[in-house]
Amino acid sequence: QVLMVESGGGVVQSGGSLRLSCAAAGLGFNTYGFHWLRQAPGKGLEWVTYIHYDGSFNVYADSVKGRFTISRDTSKNMLYLQMNSLKPEDTAVYYCAGENCANKFCRKTFVYWGQGVQVTVSS
Amino acid sequence: QSALTQPRSVSGSPGQSVTITCAGTSSDIGAYNFVSWYQQLPGKAPKVVIYAVNERPSGVPDRFSGSKSGNTASLTISGLQAEDEATYHCCSYAGSYTHYVFGGGTEVTVL
């Protein structure tokens, strides 16, 4: 059974930093790309960032580029999101999600999701 | 404002069929066969019910089906059941710059 568990959320002042973690278990970590997505209160989902299954590249939404950094630790089956220069509009539930990249073909689907972690940025 | 356009809500009686549309552009839905749909129960994480336009993950009932025509994708739930009451989000890959775009979500109510 696949389990993804986020942690590290909380309340932070505008301009502050937070580091989210996501522990992944029950899947072939090295064959999955990972994403962070978020959902602001009462809003739809927003894709935030992605790191490739082999860690060779990562990409970001324009709204977070230059402020957020995604990383992964293969030895610990962990995914991270370092969030700096936080703004009130970053307030949302943040989800980590896995994308199957078996045989080096990524399916462009968020297959497994964590339960989400709340990030609140106060002004 | 979301990049993809979905109706805010749809409803149907048990046993009926409902279809949710998701309108995009030639840069996302029209360009790629990477449309996926996610079911989200209140207070829960989303769960994929359709990927690659019309593929169903194992464990998802076959009453869920997906399709695409031009720049618009659709999710149909046939034989609606009470447990299908949820919000459904459409998503499309949109290339190496924009990456992924979502709709605003459609709330499905079972009357």
Short mmCIF file of C-alpha atoms in Angstrom, two decimals:
data_model
loop_
_atom_site.label_atom_id
_atom_site.label_comp_id
_atom_site.label_asym_id
_atom_site.label_seq_id
_atom_site.Cartn_x
_atom_site.Cartn_y
_atom_site.Cartn_z
CA GLN A 1 0.00 0.00 0.00
CA VAL A 2 1.34 3.40 -0.99
CA LEU A 3 1.44 6.06 1.68
CA MET A 4 2.51 9.68 1.31
CA VAL A 5 2.57 11.86 4.41
CA GLU A 6 3.27 15.59 4.43
CA SER A 7 4.53 17.57 7.40
CA GLY A 8 5.98 20.95 8.20
CA GLY A 9 3.02 23.21 7.63
CA GLY A 10 1.97 26.02 9.91
CA VAL A 11 1.41 29.74 10.28
CA VAL A 12 4.15 32.12 9.16
CA GLN A 13 4.35 35.86 8.64
CA SER A 14 4.62 37.38 5.19
CA GLY A 15 8.23 37.22 4.03
CA GLY A 16 8.96 34.20 6.18
CA SER A 17 10.02 30.67 5.28
CA LEU A 18 8.74 27.13 5.75
CA ARG A 19 10.02 23.73 4.71
CA LEU A 20 7.50 21.05 3.86
CA SER A 21 8.41 17.37 3.91
CA CYS A 22 6.71 14.40 2.29
CA ALA A 23 7.52 10.83 3.29
CA ALA A 24 6.75 8.28 0.58
CA ALA A 25 6.39 4.57 1.28
CA GLY A 26 5.21 1.53 -0.65
CA LEU A 27 6.29 2.65 -4.11
CA GLY A 28 9.45 2.42 -6.19
CA PHE A 29 10.75 5.83 -5.17
CA ASN A 30 13.36 5.94 -7.94
CA THR A 31 10.72 5.37 -10.63
CA TYR A 32 8.46 8.22 -9.56
CA GLY A 33 8.55 11.89 -10.33
CA PHE A 34 7.08 14.04 -7.58
CA HIS A 35 4.98 17.16 -7.55
CA TRP A 36 3.73 19.69 -5.07
CA LEU A 37 0.26 21.08 -5.68
CA ARG A 38 -1.82 23.44 -3.59
CA GLN A 39 -5.41 24.39 -3.02
CA ALA A 40 -6.34 27.79 -1.62
CA PRO A 41 -9.48 27.99 0.54
CA GLY A 42 -12.57 27.40 -1.58
CA LYS A 43 -10.51 27.28 -4.78
CA GLY A 44 -9.41 24.73 -7.33
CA LEU A 45 -6.12 22.89 -7.48
CA GLU A 46 -2.93 24.60 -8.61
CA TRP A 47 0.22 22.81 -9.74
CA VAL A 48 3.31 24.24 -8.03
CA THR A 49 6.46 22.30 -8.91
CA TYR A 50 7.91 19.00 -10.13
CA ILE A 51 11.13 17.06 -9.69
CA HIS A 52 12.06 14.36 -12.21
CA TYR A 53 12.28 10.72 -11.16
CA ASP A 54 16.07 10.76 -11.41
CA GLY A 55 16.41 14.24 -9.94
CA SER A 56 17.88 15.53 -13.20
CA PHE A 57 15.61 18.56 -13.43
CA ASN A 58 12.82 20.42 -11.73
CA VAL A 59 10.30 22.97 -12.91
CA TYR A 60 8.15 25.60 -11.21
CA ALA A 61 4.96 27.53 -11.71
CA ASP A 62 5.60 31.20 -12.43
CA SER A 63 3.83 32.12 -9.19
CA VAL A 64 6.56 30.50 -7.07
CA LYS A 65 9.63 30.61 -9.31
CA GLY A 66 12.63 32.00 -7.49
CA ARG A 67 11.00 31.59 -4.08
CA PHE A 68 10.31 27.84 -3.78
CA THR A 69 12.77 24.96 -4.16
CA ILE A 70 11.86 21.31 -4.57
CA SER A 71 14.28 18.54 -3.67
CA ARG A 72 14.33 14.82 -2.99
CA ASP A 73 16.40 12.47 -0.84
CA THR A 74 16.44 9.03 -2.42
CA SER A 75 18.15 7.46 0.59
CA LYS A 76 15.24 8.46 2.81
CA ASN A 77 12.37 8.30 0.30
CA MET A 78 11.65 11.92 1.12
CA LEU A 79 10.45 14.90 -0.88
CA TYR A 80 10.87 18.49 0.27
CA LEU A 81 9.60 21.95 -0.57
CA GLN A 82 11.56 24.91 0.72
CA MET A 83 9.34 27.98 0.63
CA ASN A 84 10.95 31.41 1.04
CA SER A 85 9.63 34.95 0.79
CA LEU A 86 6.14 33.69 1.52
CA LYS A 87 3.17 35.84 0.57
CA PRO A 88 -0.44 35.80 1.83
CA GLU A 89 -1.50 34.41 -1.55
CA ASP A 90 0.58 31.30 -0.82
CA THR A 91 -1.94 30.36 1.86
CA ALA A 92 -3.30 26.95 0.89
CA VAL A 93 -3.34 23.25 1.63
CA TYR A 94 -0.23 21.79 0.05
CA TYR A 95 -0.22 18.26 -1.35
CA CYS A 96 2.67 16.11 -2.48
CA ALA A 97 1.84 13.77 -5.34
CA GLY A 98 3.67 11.01 -7.19
CA GLU A 99 3.78 10.46 -10.96
CA ASN A 100 4.67 7.02 -12.32
CA CYS A 101 7.77 7.19 -14.52
CA ALA A 102 8.42 3.45 -14.86
CA ASN A 103 10.49 2.54 -17.94
CA LYS A 104 11.45 6.22 -18.15
CA PHE A 105 7.98 7.10 -19.45
CA CYS A 106 6.20 9.59 -17.21
CA ARG A 107 2.43 9.31 -17.30
CA LYS A 108 1.66 12.99 -16.57
CA THR A 109 -0.83 11.89 -13.90
CA PHE A 110 -0.87 12.55 -10.18
CA VAL A 111 -1.31 8.93 -9.11
CA TYR A 112 -0.67 9.06 -5.38
CA TRP A 113 -1.44 11.96 -3.06
CA GLY A 114 -0.63 12.84 0.49
CA GLN A 115 -3.34 13.99 2.87
CA GLY A 116 -2.27 17.61 2.59
CA VAL A 117 -0.75 20.12 4.99
CA GLN A 118 -2.01 23.62 5.76
CA VAL A 119 0.21 26.63 5.16
CA THR A 120 -1.08 29.99 6.33
CA VAL A 121 0.79 33.20 5.59
CA SER A 122 -0.35 36.17 7.62
CA SER A 123 0.12 39.75 6.53
CA GLN B 1 -9.56 32.28 -12.49
CA SER B 2 -8.72 28.74 -13.58
CA ALA B 3 -7.15 27.98 -16.94
CA LEU B 4 -9.70 25.26 -17.72
CA THR B 5 -13.42 25.94 -17.54
CA GLN B 6 -15.77 23.57 -15.75
CA PRO B 7 -19.38 24.07 -14.63
CA ARG B 8 -19.60 24.90 -10.95
CA SER B 9 -22.11 22.14 -10.26
CA VAL B 10 -24.10 19.33 -11.81
CA SER B 11 -26.69 17.06 -10.27
CA GLY B 12 -28.54 13.86 -11.01
CA SER B 13 -30.69 11.22 -9.44
CA PRO B 14 -29.32 7.82 -8.50
CA GLY B 15 -28.94 5.65 -11.58
CA GLN B 16 -28.83 8.59 -13.96
CA SER B 17 -25.80 9.73 -15.96
CA VAL B 18 -24.08 13.07 -15.58
CA THR B 19 -21.40 14.59 -17.79
CA ILE B 20 -18.91 17.22 -16.72
CA THR B 21 -17.23 19.26 -19.42
CA CYS B 22 -13.80 20.84 -19.22
CA ALA B 23 -12.99 23.49 -21.80
CA GLY B 24 -9.40 24.32 -22.59
CA THR B 25 -7.39 25.56 -25.54
CA SER B 26 -5.23 24.28 -28.37
CA SER B 27 -2.24 24.68 -26.03
CA ASP B 28 -3.44 22.25 -23.41
CA ILE B 29 -6.36 19.87 -23.92
CA GLY B 30 -6.20 20.22 -27.68
CA ALA B 31 -2.47 19.61 -27.82
CA TYR B 32 -1.97 16.61 -25.54
CA ASN B 33 -3.71 13.39 -24.61
CA PHE B 34 -2.76 13.94 -20.98
CA VAL B 35 -6.14 14.87 -19.54
CA SER B 36 -6.89 13.52 -16.08
CA TRP B 37 -9.80 13.80 -13.68
CA TYR B 38 -9.65 13.82 -9.89
CA GLN B 39 -12.39 13.11 -7.39
CA GLN B 40 -12.19 15.04 -4.13
CA LEU B 41 -14.42 14.24 -1.18
CA PRO B 42 -14.87 17.04 1.40
CA GLY B 43 -11.75 17.49 3.49
CA LYS B 44 -9.89 14.76 1.62
CA ALA B 45 -7.07 14.61 -0.89
CA PRO B 46 -7.92 14.24 -4.58
CA LYS B 47 -7.97 10.78 -6.13
CA VAL B 48 -7.45 10.06 -9.83
CA VAL B 49 -10.45 8.49 -11.57
CA ILE B 50 -9.43 9.00 -15.22
CA TYR B 51 -6.00 9.56 -16.80
CA ALA B 52 -4.72 9.85 -20.37
CA VAL B 53 -8.16 11.11 -21.47
CA ASN B 54 -10.03 7.82 -21.09
CA GLU B 55 -7.98 5.36 -19.02
CA ARG B 56 -9.32 4.16 -15.71
CA PRO B 57 -6.98 3.21 -12.84
CA SER B 58 -7.51 -0.19 -11.28
CA GLY B 59 -10.15 -0.02 -8.58
CA VAL B 60 -12.12 2.81 -10.17
CA PRO B 61 -15.63 1.65 -11.14
CA ASP B 62 -16.33 1.35 -14.85
CA ARG B 63 -19.22 3.80 -14.54
CA PHE B 64 -16.54 6.50 -14.79
CA SER B 65 -15.47 7.27 -18.35
CA GLY B 66 -13.59 10.05 -20.09
CA SER B 67 -13.40 11.49 -23.57
CA LYS B 68 -12.01 14.42 -25.52
CA SER B 69 -13.08 16.34 -28.59
CA GLY B 70 -10.93 19.18 -29.81
CA ASN B 71 -10.18 21.49 -26.89
CA THR B 72 -12.85 20.06 -24.59
CA ALA B 73 -12.66 17.02 -22.34
CA SER B 74 -15.56 15.31 -20.61
CA LEU B 75 -16.09 13.03 -17.64
CA THR B 76 -19.24 10.92 -17.58
CA ILE B 77 -20.54 9.12 -14.53
CA SER B 78 -23.08 6.51 -15.55
CA GLY B 79 -25.41 4.92 -13.04
CA LEU B 80 -24.83 7.67 -10.50
CA GLN B 81 -24.48 6.50 -6.92
CA ALA B 82 -24.63 8.39 -3.62
CA GLU B 83 -20.92 7.75 -3.04
CA ASP B 84 -20.12 9.68 -6.23
CA GLU B 85 -21.12 12.94 -4.56
CA ALA B 86 -17.86 14.93 -4.60
CA THR B 87 -15.98 17.67 -6.41
CA TYR B 88 -14.33 16.68 -9.67
CA HIS B 89 -11.29 18.50 -11.03
CA CYS B 90 -10.04 18.25 -14.59
CA CYS B 91 -6.37 18.67 -15.40
CA SER B 92 -4.33 18.83 -18.59
CA TYR B 93 -0.63 18.81 -19.30
CA ALA B 94 0.17 22.05 -21.13
CA GLY B 95 3.74 21.72 -22.31
CA SER B 96 7.18 22.39 -20.92
CA TYR B 97 6.50 26.02 -19.95
CA THR B 98 3.05 26.02 -18.34
CA HIS B 99 3.21 22.37 -17.36
CA TYR B 100 -0.19 21.60 -15.81
CA VAL B 101 -3.47 23.47 -15.76
CA PHE B 102 -6.60 22.73 -13.77
CA GLY B 103 -10.27 23.55 -13.91
CA GLY B 104 -12.02 25.19 -10.99
CA GLY B 105 -13.78 21.98 -9.99
CA THR B 106 -17.35 20.76 -10.42
CA GLU B 107 -19.49 19.76 -7.47
CA VAL B 108 -21.60 16.71 -8.23
CA THR B 109 -24.78 16.35 -6.18
CA VAL B 110 -26.79 13.14 -6.07
CA LEU B 111 -30.41 14.12 -5.58
#
